[in-house]
Structure formats: structure tokens, C-alpha cells
Short mmCIF file of C-alpha atoms in Angstrom, two decimals:
data_model
loop_
_atom_site.label_atom_id
_atom_site.label_comp_id
_atom_site.label_asym_id
_atom_site.label_seq_id
_atom_site.Cartn_x
_atom_site.Cartn_y
_atom_site.Cartn_z
CA UNK A 143 63.02 2.32 -50.85
CA UNK A 144 66.38 3.01 -49.24
CA UNK A 145 68.74 0.38 -50.51
CA UNK A 146 70.91 -1.47 -47.95
CA UNK A 147 73.74 -1.98 -50.41
CA UNK A 148 74.07 1.83 -50.53
CA UNK A 149 75.28 1.75 -46.94
CA UNK A 150 78.50 -0.01 -47.99
CA UNK A 151 79.05 2.60 -50.68
CA UNK A 152 78.77 5.31 -48.01
CA UNK A 153 81.30 3.48 -45.84
CA UNK A 154 83.78 3.32 -48.71
CA UNK A 155 83.09 7.00 -49.44
CA UNK A 156 83.77 7.95 -45.84
CA UNK A 157 86.98 5.96 -45.95
CA UNK A 158 88.06 7.75 -49.09
CA UNK A 159 87.40 11.22 -47.75
CA UNK A 160 89.15 10.51 -44.47
CA UNK A 161 92.13 10.03 -46.75
CA UNK A 162 90.40 12.06 -49.59
CA UNK A 163 87.12 11.95 -51.92
CA UNK A 164 84.19 14.05 -53.66
CA UNK A 165 80.61 15.20 -56.23
CA UNK A 166 78.46 14.05 -59.44
CA UNK A 167 75.78 14.87 -62.08
CA UNK A 168 72.97 12.56 -63.15
CA UNK A 169 73.97 8.98 -63.95
CA UNK A 170 73.84 7.41 -67.38
CA UNK A 171 71.57 4.35 -67.64
CA UNK A 172 73.16 0.96 -68.25
CA UNK A 173 72.61 0.07 -71.89
CA UNK A 174 70.62 -3.01 -72.81
CA UNK A 175 71.40 -2.74 -76.53
CA UNK A 176 71.68 -0.14 -79.25
CA UNK A 177 69.81 -2.18 -81.84
CA UNK A 178 66.30 -2.42 -80.36
CA UNK A 179 64.62 0.15 -78.13
CA UNK A 180 63.64 -0.79 -74.60
CA UNK A 181 60.10 -0.48 -73.31
CA UNK A 182 59.65 0.91 -69.79
CA UNK A 183 56.79 -0.96 -68.09
CA UNK A 184 56.96 0.84 -64.72
CA UNK A 185 59.17 3.32 -62.89
CA UNK A 186 59.41 4.05 -59.16
CA UNK A 187 61.54 6.76 -57.56
CA UNK A 188 62.35 7.34 -53.88
CA UNK A 189 64.50 9.78 -51.92
CA UNK A 190 66.39 9.84 -48.66
CA UNK A 191 68.22 12.33 -46.41
CA UNK A 192 71.73 11.62 -45.09
CA UNK A 193 71.94 12.94 -41.54
CA UNK A 194 74.83 13.66 -39.17
CA UNK A 195 74.44 15.24 -35.74
CA UNK A 196 70.75 15.74 -36.46
CA UNK A 197 71.35 17.81 -39.60
CA UNK A 198 70.95 16.91 -43.26
CA UNK A 199 74.32 16.84 -45.01
CA UNK A 200 73.29 15.08 -48.21
CA UNK A 201 70.72 12.99 -50.02
CA UNK A 202 70.11 9.73 -51.81
CA UNK A 203 67.93 8.97 -54.80
CA UNK A 204 66.95 5.65 -56.25
CA UNK A 205 64.91 4.71 -59.27
CA UNK A 206 63.63 1.23 -60.07
CA UNK A 207 62.55 0.67 -63.67
CA UNK A 208 60.97 -2.51 -64.94
CA UNK A 209 61.52 -2.79 -68.67
CA UNK A 210 61.38 -5.15 -71.62
CA UNK A 211 64.04 -5.54 -74.29
CA UNK A 212 64.17 -8.21 -77.00
CA UNK A 213 61.24 -9.97 -75.31
CA UNK A 214 63.20 -10.25 -72.05
CA UNK A 215 62.17 -8.58 -68.79
CA UNK A 216 64.77 -6.60 -66.83
CA UNK A 217 64.98 -4.45 -63.71
CA UNK A 218 67.21 -1.38 -63.86
CA UNK A 219 68.18 0.11 -60.51
CA UNK A 220 69.75 3.56 -60.37
CA UNK A 221 71.11 5.05 -57.14
CA UNK A 222 72.78 8.38 -56.41
CA UNK A 223 74.32 9.39 -53.07
CA UNK A 224 75.61 12.94 -52.59
CA UNK A 225 76.87 14.71 -49.47
CA UNK A 226 79.01 17.57 -48.28
CA UNK A 227 81.10 17.46 -45.13
CA UNK A 228 84.09 19.18 -43.58
CA UNK A 229 87.63 17.81 -43.54
CA UNK A 230 90.43 19.74 -41.82
CA UNK A 231 88.29 22.87 -41.97
CA UNK A 232 87.66 22.62 -45.72
CA UNK A 233 84.34 21.59 -47.34
CA UNK A 234 84.26 18.41 -49.38
CA UNK A 235 81.52 17.24 -51.72
CA UNK A 236 81.27 13.62 -52.69
CA UNK A 237 78.94 11.38 -54.66
CA UNK A 238 78.58 7.84 -55.91
CA UNK A 239 76.30 6.76 -58.75
CA UNK A 240 75.28 3.20 -59.59
CA UNK A 241 73.24 1.80 -62.48
CA UNK A 242 72.57 -1.95 -62.25
CA UNK A 243 70.68 -4.04 -64.82
CA UNK A 244 69.30 -7.37 -63.57
CA UNK A 245 66.74 -10.00 -64.38
CA UNK A 246 63.56 -9.95 -62.26
CA UNK A 247 64.95 -12.80 -60.12
CA UNK A 248 67.85 -10.52 -59.12
CA UNK A 249 70.54 -12.05 -61.35
CA UNK A 250 72.97 -9.35 -62.44
CA UNK A 251 73.61 -8.73 -66.14
CA UNK A 252 75.65 -5.51 -66.18
CA UNK A 253 76.43 -2.42 -64.11
CA UNK A 254 78.16 0.94 -64.07
CA UNK A 255 79.50 2.95 -61.12
CA UNK A 256 80.87 6.48 -61.06
CA UNK A 257 82.89 8.02 -58.21
CA UNK A 258 83.73 11.71 -58.64
CA UNK A 259 86.54 12.85 -56.36
CA UNK A 260 86.63 16.65 -56.58
CA UNK A 261 86.70 16.45 -60.36
CA UNK A 262 88.80 13.30 -60.52
CA UNK A 263 86.39 10.70 -61.84
CA UNK A 264 86.71 6.94 -61.53
CA UNK A 265 84.30 4.79 -63.52
CA UNK A 266 83.62 1.07 -63.31
CA UNK A 267 81.59 -0.88 -65.86
CA UNK A 268 80.85 -4.57 -65.58
CA UNK A 269 79.33 -7.25 -67.80
CA UNK A 270 78.43 -10.83 -66.87
CA UNK A 271 79.62 -13.39 -69.43
CA UNK A 272 77.07 -15.33 -71.46
CA UNK A 273 77.83 -18.51 -69.53
CA UNK A 274 77.42 -16.65 -66.23
CA UNK A 275 80.82 -17.72 -64.90
CA UNK A 276 82.76 -14.44 -65.16
CA UNK A 277 82.11 -10.78 -64.40
CA UNK A 278 84.38 -8.61 -66.58
CA UNK A 279 85.08 -5.16 -65.12
CA UNK A 280 86.65 -2.13 -66.80
CA UNK A 281 88.10 0.69 -64.71
CA UNK A 282 88.74 4.24 -65.91
CA UNK A 283 90.43 6.72 -63.62
CA UNK A 284 92.44 9.90 -63.44
CA UNK A 285 92.76 12.74 -65.89
CA UNK A 286 94.05 10.44 -68.62
CA UNK A 287 91.01 8.16 -68.19
CA UNK A 288 93.13 5.14 -69.06
CA UNK A 289 91.28 1.83 -69.02
CA UNK A 290 92.23 -1.29 -67.07
CA UNK A 291 90.36 -4.57 -67.47
CA UNK A 292 90.05 -7.46 -65.06
CA UNK A 293 87.48 -10.08 -64.07
CA UNK A 294 86.18 -11.93 -61.03
CA UNK A 295 84.66 -15.43 -60.77
CA UNK A 296 80.89 -15.45 -61.05
CA UNK A 297 77.89 -17.77 -60.90
CA UNK A 298 74.60 -17.42 -62.80
CA UNK A 299 72.57 -16.80 -59.62
CA UNK A 300 74.75 -13.97 -58.31
CA UNK A 301 73.06 -10.58 -58.16
CA UNK A 302 73.47 -6.87 -57.66
CA UNK A 303 71.37 -4.12 -56.09
CA UNK A 304 68.04 -5.72 -57.01
CA UNK A 305 68.99 -9.05 -55.40
CA UNK A 306 69.46 -7.31 -52.03
CA UNK A 307 66.22 -5.35 -52.50
CA UNK A 308 64.35 -8.65 -52.93
CA UNK A 309 65.60 -9.89 -49.55
CA UNK A 310 63.56 -7.16 -47.85
CA UNK A 311 60.52 -6.92 -50.11
CA UNK A 312 59.74 -10.12 -51.99
CA UNK A 313 57.83 -10.98 -49.85
CA UNK A 314 58.15 -8.40 -47.04
CA UNK A 315 60.55 -9.55 -44.31
CA UNK A 316 58.90 -10.52 -41.00
CA UNK A 317 60.11 -10.90 -37.43
CA UNK A 318 62.14 -14.09 -36.95
CA UNK A 319 62.85 -14.61 -40.65
CA UNK A 320 66.36 -14.97 -42.07
CA UNK A 321 67.29 -14.51 -45.73
CA UNK A 322 70.52 -14.26 -47.70
CA UNK A 323 71.80 -13.71 -51.23
CA UNK A 324 75.13 -13.47 -53.02
CA UNK A 325 75.49 -10.04 -54.62
CA UNK A 326 78.11 -7.58 -55.84
CA UNK A 327 79.12 -4.76 -53.48
CA UNK A 328 79.12 -1.45 -55.41
CA UNK A 329 82.37 0.54 -55.54
CA UNK A 330 84.29 -2.36 -53.97
CA UNK A 331 83.39 -4.58 -56.95
CA UNK A 332 83.62 -7.68 -54.81
CA UNK A 333 81.16 -10.50 -54.21
CA UNK A 334 79.58 -10.76 -50.76
CA UNK A 335 77.00 -12.74 -48.87
CA UNK A 336 74.21 -10.38 -47.81
CA UNK A 337 72.07 -11.60 -44.91
CA UNK A 338 69.10 -10.04 -43.14
CA UNK A 339 67.29 -11.09 -40.00
CA UNK A 340 63.91 -9.74 -38.96
CA UNK A 341 63.93 -8.87 -35.27
CA UNK A 342 61.18 -7.07 -33.35
CA UNK A 343 58.88 -4.13 -34.02
CA UNK A 344 59.73 -0.97 -32.13
CA UNK A 345 58.98 2.74 -32.03
CA UNK A 346 61.53 4.66 -34.10
CA UNK A 347 62.11 8.43 -33.98
CA UNK A 348 61.97 10.25 -37.31
CA UNK A 349 63.49 13.53 -38.48
CA UNK A 350 60.40 15.56 -37.57
CA UNK A 351 60.36 14.15 -34.04
CA UNK A 352 57.47 11.78 -34.67
CA UNK A 353 57.54 8.14 -33.62
CA UNK A 354 56.77 5.36 -36.10
CA UNK A 355 56.43 1.64 -35.37
CA UNK A 356 58.76 -0.28 -37.69
CA UNK A 357 60.34 -3.72 -37.90
CA UNK A 358 63.99 -3.70 -36.85
CA UNK A 359 66.30 -5.82 -39.02
CA UNK A 360 69.95 -6.74 -38.77
CA UNK A 361 71.82 -6.52 -42.06
CA UNK A 362 75.13 -8.37 -42.41
CA UNK A 363 77.58 -8.24 -45.33
CA UNK A 364 80.34 -10.84 -45.49
CA UNK A 365 83.15 -10.35 -48.01
CA UNK A 366 85.87 -12.97 -48.26
CA UNK A 367 89.02 -11.84 -46.50
CA UNK A 368 87.28 -8.93 -44.74
CA UNK A 369 85.66 -8.65 -41.30
CA UNK A 370 81.84 -8.80 -41.55
CA UNK A 371 79.90 -5.54 -41.72
CA UNK A 372 76.78 -5.10 -39.62
CA UNK A 373 74.20 -2.33 -39.63
CA UNK A 374 70.56 -1.80 -38.72
CA UNK A 375 67.61 -1.07 -40.98
CA UNK A 376 64.01 -0.37 -39.95
CA UNK A 377 61.33 -1.37 -42.48
CA UNK A 378 57.61 -0.77 -42.90
CA UNK A 379 54.88 -3.34 -43.54
CA UNK A 380 55.84 -3.78 -47.22
CA UNK A 381 59.55 -4.22 -46.49
CA UNK A 382 60.65 -0.74 -47.57
CA UNK A 383 63.51 0.68 -45.52
CA UNK A 384 62.47 3.86 -43.70
CA UNK A 385 65.63 4.41 -41.65
CA UNK A 386 69.17 3.03 -41.73
CA UNK A 387 72.25 3.51 -39.60
CA UNK A 388 75.89 3.28 -40.60
CA UNK A 389 78.46 2.04 -38.09
CA UNK A 390 80.72 4.92 -39.17
CA UNK A 391 80.41 7.99 -36.90
CA UNK A 392 76.62 7.66 -36.47
CA UNK A 393 75.62 8.63 -40.00
CA UNK A 394 71.92 7.93 -40.59
CA UNK A 395 69.64 7.96 -43.60
CA UNK A 396 65.89 8.54 -43.56
CA UNK A 397 63.30 8.10 -46.29
CA UNK A 398 61.88 11.52 -47.15
CA UNK A 399 60.27 13.63 -49.86
CA UNK A 400 62.18 14.73 -52.94
CA UNK A 401 61.69 18.35 -51.87
CA UNK A 402 63.37 17.79 -48.50
CA UNK A 403 66.11 15.59 -49.98
CA UNK A 404 67.11 18.36 -52.41
CA UNK A 405 66.78 21.18 -49.87
CA UNK A 406 70.00 22.96 -48.83
CA UNK A 407 72.31 20.97 -46.61
CA UNK A 408 73.16 22.16 -43.11
CA UNK A 409 76.66 22.82 -41.85
CA UNK A 410 77.72 20.62 -38.95
CA UNK A 411 80.61 21.10 -36.56
CA UNK A 412 81.88 17.57 -37.12
CA UNK A 413 85.23 17.52 -38.95
CA UNK A 414 86.31 14.25 -40.54
CA UNK A 415 89.99 14.92 -39.98
CA UNK A 416 90.04 16.62 -36.58
CA UNK A 417 87.10 14.98 -34.79
CA UNK A 418 88.26 11.44 -35.56
CA UNK A 419 91.67 11.87 -33.90
CA UNK A 420 92.06 9.02 -31.40
CA UNK A 421 93.50 10.15 -28.04
CA UNK A 422 96.23 7.98 -26.55
CA UNK A 423 97.41 7.52 -22.99
CA UNK A 424 101.11 7.59 -22.02
CA UNK A 425 102.39 8.55 -25.49
CA UNK A 426 106.10 9.50 -25.30
CA UNK A 427 106.43 13.21 -26.02
CA UNK A 428 110.19 13.35 -26.60
CA UNK A 429 112.53 11.62 -29.04
CA UNK A 430 109.78 9.49 -30.60
CA UNK A 431 111.70 9.44 -33.88
CA UNK A 432 114.59 7.68 -32.14
CA UNK A 433 112.60 4.94 -30.40
CA UNK A 434 113.37 1.48 -31.77
CA UNK A 435 110.14 -0.12 -30.54
CA UNK A 436 106.83 0.79 -28.93
CA UNK A 437 103.95 -1.43 -27.82
CA UNK A 438 100.32 -0.33 -27.86
CA UNK A 439 97.09 -1.82 -26.61
CA UNK A 440 94.29 -1.26 -29.12
CA UNK A 441 90.62 -1.89 -28.45
CA UNK A 442 87.55 -1.79 -30.68
CA UNK A 443 84.04 -1.20 -29.36
CA UNK A 444 82.85 -3.73 -31.92
CA UNK A 445 85.18 -6.12 -33.75
CA UNK A 446 88.44 -7.95 -33.20
CA UNK A 447 91.53 -5.78 -33.85
CA UNK A 448 93.66 -8.91 -34.32
CA UNK A 449 91.54 -9.66 -37.41
CA UNK A 450 91.51 -6.10 -38.75
CA UNK A 451 94.98 -4.63 -38.10
CA UNK A 452 97.79 -5.98 -40.29
CA UNK A 453 100.69 -8.00 -38.91
CA UNK A 454 103.27 -7.07 -41.53
CA UNK A 455 106.07 -4.69 -42.52
CA UNK A 456 106.99 -3.20 -39.15
CA UNK A 457 104.29 -4.32 -36.72
CA UNK A 458 102.88 -7.44 -35.06
CA UNK A 459 99.35 -7.82 -33.69
CA UNK A 460 98.51 -10.34 -30.97
CA UNK A 461 94.98 -10.91 -29.65
CA UNK A 462 94.30 -10.30 -25.95
CA UNK A 463 90.54 -10.87 -26.05
CA UNK A 464 87.69 -10.57 -28.56
CA UNK A 465 87.97 -6.77 -28.71
CA UNK A 466 91.53 -6.04 -27.58
CA UNK A 467 95.00 -6.68 -29.01
CA UNK A 468 98.64 -5.94 -28.31
CA UNK A 469 100.34 -4.14 -31.19
CA UNK A 470 104.15 -3.96 -31.33
CA UNK A 471 105.67 -1.46 -33.75
CA UNK A 472 109.35 -1.33 -34.75
CA UNK A 473 111.41 1.40 -36.39
CA UNK A 474 112.62 -0.30 -39.58
CA UNK A 475 115.41 1.01 -41.78
CA UNK A 476 117.16 -0.59 -44.79
CA UNK A 477 120.18 -1.64 -42.74
CA UNK A 478 118.54 -2.62 -39.44
CA UNK A 479 118.25 -6.24 -38.40
CA UNK A 480 114.66 -7.40 -38.62
CA UNK A 481 113.23 -8.32 -35.19
CA UNK A 482 112.84 -12.07 -34.70
CA UNK A 483 109.27 -11.48 -33.46
CA UNK A 484 108.24 -9.71 -36.67
CA UNK A 485 106.07 -11.90 -38.93
CA UNK A 486 107.69 -12.97 -42.18
CA UNK A 487 107.14 -10.32 -44.82
CA UNK A 488 104.77 -11.08 -47.66
CA UNK A 489 106.62 -10.85 -50.97
CA UNK A 490 105.71 -8.24 -53.60
CA UNK A 491 103.38 -9.21 -56.43
CA UNK A 492 103.27 -8.13 -60.06
CA UNK A 493 100.65 -5.54 -59.10
CA UNK A 494 103.20 -3.79 -56.86
CA UNK A 495 105.18 -2.87 -59.99
CA UNK A 496 102.33 -2.40 -62.45
CA UNK A 497 100.59 0.68 -63.75
CA UNK A 498 96.90 1.10 -62.87
CA UNK A 499 94.15 3.74 -63.24
CA UNK A 500 95.19 5.27 -59.90
CA UNK A 501 98.95 4.64 -60.13
CA UNK A 502 99.83 5.57 -63.72
CA UNK A 503 103.47 4.54 -63.88
CA UNK A 504 103.82 5.33 -67.58
CA UNK A 505 101.95 8.64 -67.59
CA UNK A 506 104.01 11.44 -69.23
CA UNK A 507 103.69 13.73 -66.19
CA UNK A 508 104.93 10.97 -63.86
CA UNK A 509 107.80 10.12 -66.19
CA UNK A 510 108.75 13.79 -66.48
CA UNK A 511 108.97 14.07 -62.69
CA UNK A 512 111.15 10.97 -62.56
CA UNK A 513 113.56 12.59 -65.01
CA UNK A 514 113.80 15.63 -62.73
CA UNK A 515 114.81 13.55 -59.71
CA UNK A 516 118.60 13.51 -59.44
CA UNK A 517 119.91 9.97 -58.87
CA UNK A 518 123.53 10.47 -59.96
CA UNK A 519 125.72 8.01 -58.06
CA UNK A 520 122.94 6.98 -55.67
CA UNK A 521 122.55 3.35 -54.62
CA UNK A 522 119.14 1.68 -54.24
CA UNK A 523 118.63 2.80 -50.64
CA UNK A 524 119.62 6.35 -51.44
CA UNK A 525 117.29 6.38 -54.45
CA UNK A 526 114.16 5.46 -52.47
CA UNK A 527 115.02 7.99 -49.76
CA UNK A 528 115.66 10.61 -52.42
CA UNK A 529 112.25 9.94 -53.99
CA UNK A 530 110.51 10.27 -50.62
CA UNK A 531 112.06 13.72 -50.14
CA UNK A 532 111.53 14.59 -53.82
CA UNK A 533 107.76 13.99 -53.57
CA UNK A 534 107.61 15.95 -50.31
CA UNK A 535 109.24 18.93 -52.05
CA UNK A 536 107.33 18.50 -55.34
CA UNK A 537 103.82 18.72 -53.87
CA UNK A 538 103.94 22.45 -53.36
CA UNK A 539 100.48 23.02 -51.89
CA UNK A 540 99.65 20.85 -48.88
CA UNK A 541 95.86 20.98 -48.52
CA UNK A 542 92.74 18.91 -47.82
CA UNK A 543 90.53 20.36 -50.55
CA UNK A 544 91.37 17.67 -53.08
CA UNK A 545 89.72 14.29 -53.37
CA UNK A 546 91.63 11.06 -53.83
CA UNK A 547 93.65 12.08 -56.89
CA UNK A 548 95.53 9.66 -59.11
CA UNK A 549 99.31 9.79 -59.44
CA UNK A 550 99.07 11.45 -62.86
CA UNK A 551 96.81 14.20 -61.50
CA UNK A 552 99.16 14.82 -58.58
CA UNK A 553 102.14 14.97 -60.94
CA UNK A 554 100.33 17.62 -62.98
CA UNK A 555 98.73 19.68 -60.19
CA UNK A 556 101.36 19.23 -57.44
CA UNK A 557 98.77 19.63 -54.68
CA UNK A 558 97.13 17.41 -52.10
CA UNK A 559 97.30 15.71 -48.73
CA UNK A 560 98.64 12.37 -47.52
CA UNK A 561 96.90 10.28 -50.19
CA UNK A 562 98.37 12.37 -52.98
CA UNK A 563 101.87 12.10 -51.49
CA UNK A 564 101.49 8.34 -51.08
CA UNK A 565 100.12 7.59 -54.55
CA UNK A 566 102.68 9.77 -56.37
CA UNK A 567 105.54 8.15 -54.45
CA UNK A 568 104.12 4.72 -55.33
CA UNK A 569 104.11 5.62 -59.03
CA UNK A 570 107.65 7.04 -59.03
CA UNK A 571 109.06 4.07 -57.11
CA UNK A 572 107.44 1.64 -59.53
CA UNK A 573 108.65 3.67 -62.49
CA UNK A 574 112.17 3.36 -61.08
CA UNK A 575 111.76 -0.42 -60.75
CA UNK A 576 110.97 -0.69 -57.01
CA UNK A 577 107.84 -2.63 -55.94
CA UNK A 578 105.66 -0.24 -53.95
CA UNK A 579 102.27 -0.20 -52.25
CA UNK A 580 100.16 2.05 -50.06
CA UNK A 581 99.67 1.70 -46.31
CA UNK A 582 96.48 2.85 -44.58
CA UNK A 583 96.35 3.52 -40.87
CA UNK A 584 97.05 6.20 -38.29
CA UNK A 585 99.88 8.54 -37.31
CA UNK A 586 100.40 10.46 -34.08
CA UNK A 587 99.85 14.21 -34.46
CA UNK A 588 100.09 17.18 -32.14
CA UNK A 589 97.88 20.10 -33.17
CA UNK A 590 98.08 21.82 -29.79
CA UNK A 591 94.59 21.30 -28.40
CA UNK A 592 94.20 18.17 -30.56
CA UNK A 593 96.67 15.37 -29.90
CA UNK A 594 96.42 11.72 -30.81
CA UNK A 595 96.33 9.32 -33.74
CA UNK A 596 94.92 10.73 -36.99
CA UNK A 597 93.95 8.66 -40.03
CA UNK A 598 96.71 8.66 -42.59
CA UNK A 599 98.17 7.06 -45.72
CA UNK A 600 101.82 6.44 -46.53
CA UNK A 601 103.95 4.26 -48.83
CA UNK A 602 105.88 1.00 -48.51
CA UNK A 603 108.72 -0.03 -50.85
CA UNK A 604 110.24 -3.51 -51.13
CA UNK A 605 113.95 -3.47 -50.32
CA UNK A 606 115.58 -6.90 -50.55
CA UNK A 607 113.98 -8.73 -47.63
CA UNK A 608 111.54 -6.20 -46.21
CA UNK A 609 108.79 -3.68 -46.82
CA UNK A 610 110.31 -0.33 -45.91
CA UNK A 611 107.75 2.32 -44.83
CA UNK A 612 108.17 5.83 -46.27
CA UNK A 613 106.08 8.96 -45.71
CA UNK A 614 106.43 11.71 -48.31
CA UNK A 615 104.15 14.04 -46.33
CA UNK A 616 107.03 14.40 -43.86
CA UNK A 617 110.03 13.40 -45.97
CA UNK A 618 112.18 12.29 -43.04
CA UNK A 619 113.69 9.14 -44.54
CA UNK A 620 111.23 6.56 -43.24
CA UNK A 621 108.73 6.41 -40.40
CA UNK A 622 108.93 5.82 -36.67
CA UNK A 623 106.98 3.91 -34.05
CA UNK A 624 104.22 6.55 -33.96
CA UNK A 625 102.50 4.97 -36.99
CA UNK A 626 99.91 2.19 -36.73
CA UNK A 627 98.98 0.35 -39.92
CA UNK A 628 95.51 -1.07 -40.50
CA UNK A 629 96.05 -2.54 -43.96
CA UNK A 630 97.95 -2.17 -47.23
CA UNK A 631 96.93 -1.91 -50.88
CA UNK A 632 98.43 -2.00 -54.37
CA UNK A 633 95.53 0.21 -55.63
CA UNK A 634 95.11 -2.01 -58.66
CA UNK A 635 92.12 -2.73 -60.85
CA UNK A 636 88.42 -2.61 -60.11
CA UNK A 637 88.79 -3.53 -56.43
CA UNK A 638 91.17 -0.71 -55.50
CA UNK A 639 88.73 0.98 -53.13
CA UNK A 640 88.09 -2.25 -51.23
CA UNK A 641 91.28 -1.59 -49.25
CA UNK A 642 89.55 1.25 -47.40
CA UNK A 643 86.91 -1.00 -45.87
CA UNK A 644 88.95 -2.17 -42.84
CA UNK A 645 89.70 1.47 -42.03
CA UNK A 646 86.00 2.40 -42.04
CA UNK A 647 85.42 -0.35 -39.48
CA UNK A 648 87.97 1.23 -37.14
CA UNK A 649 86.84 4.86 -37.38
CA UNK A 650 84.80 5.84 -34.34
CA UNK A 651 85.42 2.44 -32.73
CA UNK A 652 89.07 2.65 -31.67
CA UNK A 653 90.79 3.17 -28.32
CA UNK A 654 94.60 3.28 -28.04
CA UNK A 655 97.00 3.37 -25.14
CA UNK A 656 100.72 2.80 -24.82
CA UNK A 657 101.30 -0.48 -23.00
CA UNK A 658 103.04 -0.27 -19.64
#
């Protein structure tokens, strides 16, 4: 069966590779215990093809094992998603692996997740406490594979992959039925309410051109603090998903044979970087860097931009209707007076200064770079501007072939795109004592035939009473009004990748124009 919770993992993956991500070998099963061997009672394996523009670009595999250990029954669910796609003309491979161990009723006991980003591996492992009230999660990331530990509140009935599977199959969902369960979202490592609603049967086209009658279902995932995610799944008479759609750029997944799933992928013309550029009407073409303010009108085909785009740092979002908002952006510098209309800045947290598996403040390579930066006689403002330019000059090879590398890996390899510039600048600023975080959004670009807003990541540093935006990919001493922020992140702990979710809900949905 194709697993609906996989669809959120794809969305996070797509978000990562728009800013950076990548590939994996076979997953390691979650361990029940080393003392007594487990007994496998049954094992079921299924395969799927990930399709874009009618061509297979990757595959999924899932295995469901029912086993017994210490006289207790368990269900172990293993999923693998792999794909290859093009970003800025360069091929990128990516994969996510999950191994979840649950009780037959869906209650989660432990899990492991692996995300391989072009050789940079991030691993998450989680264990539910004996009293069922806490899920402890360990995160390993970067070349140093340092470990960070945190936990999230839990309840004994909360589940994982198997809990969502049961919504569709135990018993098979029927038209008019509604079901829901609380379950962990893989990769994001956050709890969500998963709801399905059986709709009507309809004829569905398959990869070979045939038509199959399937039950259409609406699948909704609601994570606290995030806009709800909605997608469509078509199921057969036993509740197995035969076809799914992702709201991101029309990716689809079809149930298929293992032979077809593992067959060579096809190249597609779609480019994640170039073909997602959002055109904009009436964009000023001269002296944009000098503009103090610019107002945009942003519209989403599905969703409310006032609930997705951030009102913070240097921009304010005001709703116009359910799908449209006015977005005012200001050019902020350390010495400029903050506009009265700008929302009060949220203060930095401890995480904005801390080391993490992606922002290794204390890593030797990061510390060595900090020693090379020349701060002699510089005040605080000059220091942050110096670091922005220093990172711009330090990353010698500007390319899109890397995944989302950690700060330590960037410090060692000195290569990457906007994510690598942003994360290294975050680490150096924190190492120097400045609270810093990442900003995710869009920046205006002019590639000749391609003009518009491209998805981008930059850095924000706390300076006295404001978050000051910096962009080490350009190294110009701050940013202008041709940047639009969707959200921000401290990239801390097990939920670091959750910050990319709002961006995935914008991609392929957004229209922008400069307000008159």
C-alpha cells in the first residue's frame, strides 16, 4: 500500500531541494531488543512510482512486518522514497527512509528516519517513554555526526505510520465515512491530526493509460502552528492506496510492480530552480537596492497568504481576502528608524545562539574560519557586515550540486548555494555572540529570459531592537525590498526541517504583482 504519511515526507524533501537536498541505501530496522530474538509472523512489501510530467523520476518501497517479541505483538513499517530531479541544470538525488515500530492498534513505540543530502546524512531516532507521556528524539547531522537530544509531549494513543495506515484499511474506508488519528509526521518529527474522508468512486487514469474505478478520498494533515495540508488519494476495495497526488508541482505516485519501480528513471525538462520562478508584474528594474519600501499583492491558488507569510523583521502582511494579501517590505539597516507600521519584532531565543546538528557553532572548522575573519577595531554593526562578506568570499564554488549541508560541512568544503551561505553565516554569527536564524522565502532574479521571484534562503541577525536581514550569497551589506520572506527558522533539534513546510505550500501556488 502507498502510505499517505509518505506524501508529507516528499513535500519536506521538495522544500529541502528547492533550497538543497539528496540519496540512500537500505534502511536499518528499528530494534525491539538485543536480548531476545524477534519472530516475524508475516511480511508484506509494496512498490510505487513517483511521476512528474508523465515520467517516472523515482520510486517508493514499503514493507509491513508483523512480529512477536517478548510475547508482545508489534508492527514494523519500513518506507523508502528515492528520486532524482534537476535543479539549476544539475541532477540531484534524494531519499528518505523511515522505520517505525508500533503496536497492532497503531500506538508508536519507536522510530528511525534517515535523510541523505548528497552524502550529508541526518538521522533521527525516537523512543516513547514507558509512561507514554514523552517522545524522546535524538538527532545526528553533518560530517561530525554530533548528537542533539530533545523531546516532545506525547500520549499513549498517539501513533506513527501504522496508525495512518489503519485509517484507510481497518476496515476499508467507504464513501461518506470520516476518520482521524493523532500520529507523528516523519522528517518533521511533529505531532499532527490526520483525517480522511471517503468521497465518491470515479474512473482514474493509470500510468499505462488504463482506467480503474477507485474511491476518491481527501486526506488532511493538521499540525499545530502550520496551515493544514490537503491531498487526494484513490483507494481500492480493500483500502489500499493506488494513486496519490502531492500539492507540490503536480507530483504523483502510483502503485506498481517492483520491476517497474526499480527501472531506470526518465529525465524531465522540469527544473526545480528555474521552472518555479514566480513572474511579477510592474517590478522596478532600476535602483531597487535604493528603494526604502515596496508593496506587493500576493495570491495563492489554495490557502491564505496572511496565514502563511511571516509578518516580522522587515515585512508586514495584511489579508485582502481568503487567498490574497498585501505585503509591505522595508529596507532595514542597523541605523534606520523602524517603520511604525512594522509589527513588533519577536525577541531571540536561546536556540538562536545555540549549536545544533545543522549549525555547529563549536565545530573546529567553523571556529577556524572565525579566527580568520579580521575584526580588528570593528564595532558590532561592522562585525556582522564583515561576516556577511567573509562568508560570500569564503564559499569559493557557488553551485547547486550540493544538498542541504551543515555549517561544519560548508566550513570544510567551501562550496554550495544559498542554503550553505545562510547556514555558515548563522554559525559564525552565533560563534561571535550574535543571535542568528535563517529566513526562507523568495528573491527577485534576472536570468535574461527568466525573470521573477526565485526560492531562496538568507540569514537574520539580532541587532539591539531588530532582526537585520543579511544575504551572504550576494554580500552587499544587507538586503533590499526585492526579498519576500515566508518564514524563519533556528534550525534546531529534531524539528529543524519543519520550517520548510510553509514554503512547500507556496511553491506552484503563488502569484505576485507590485501594488499600484
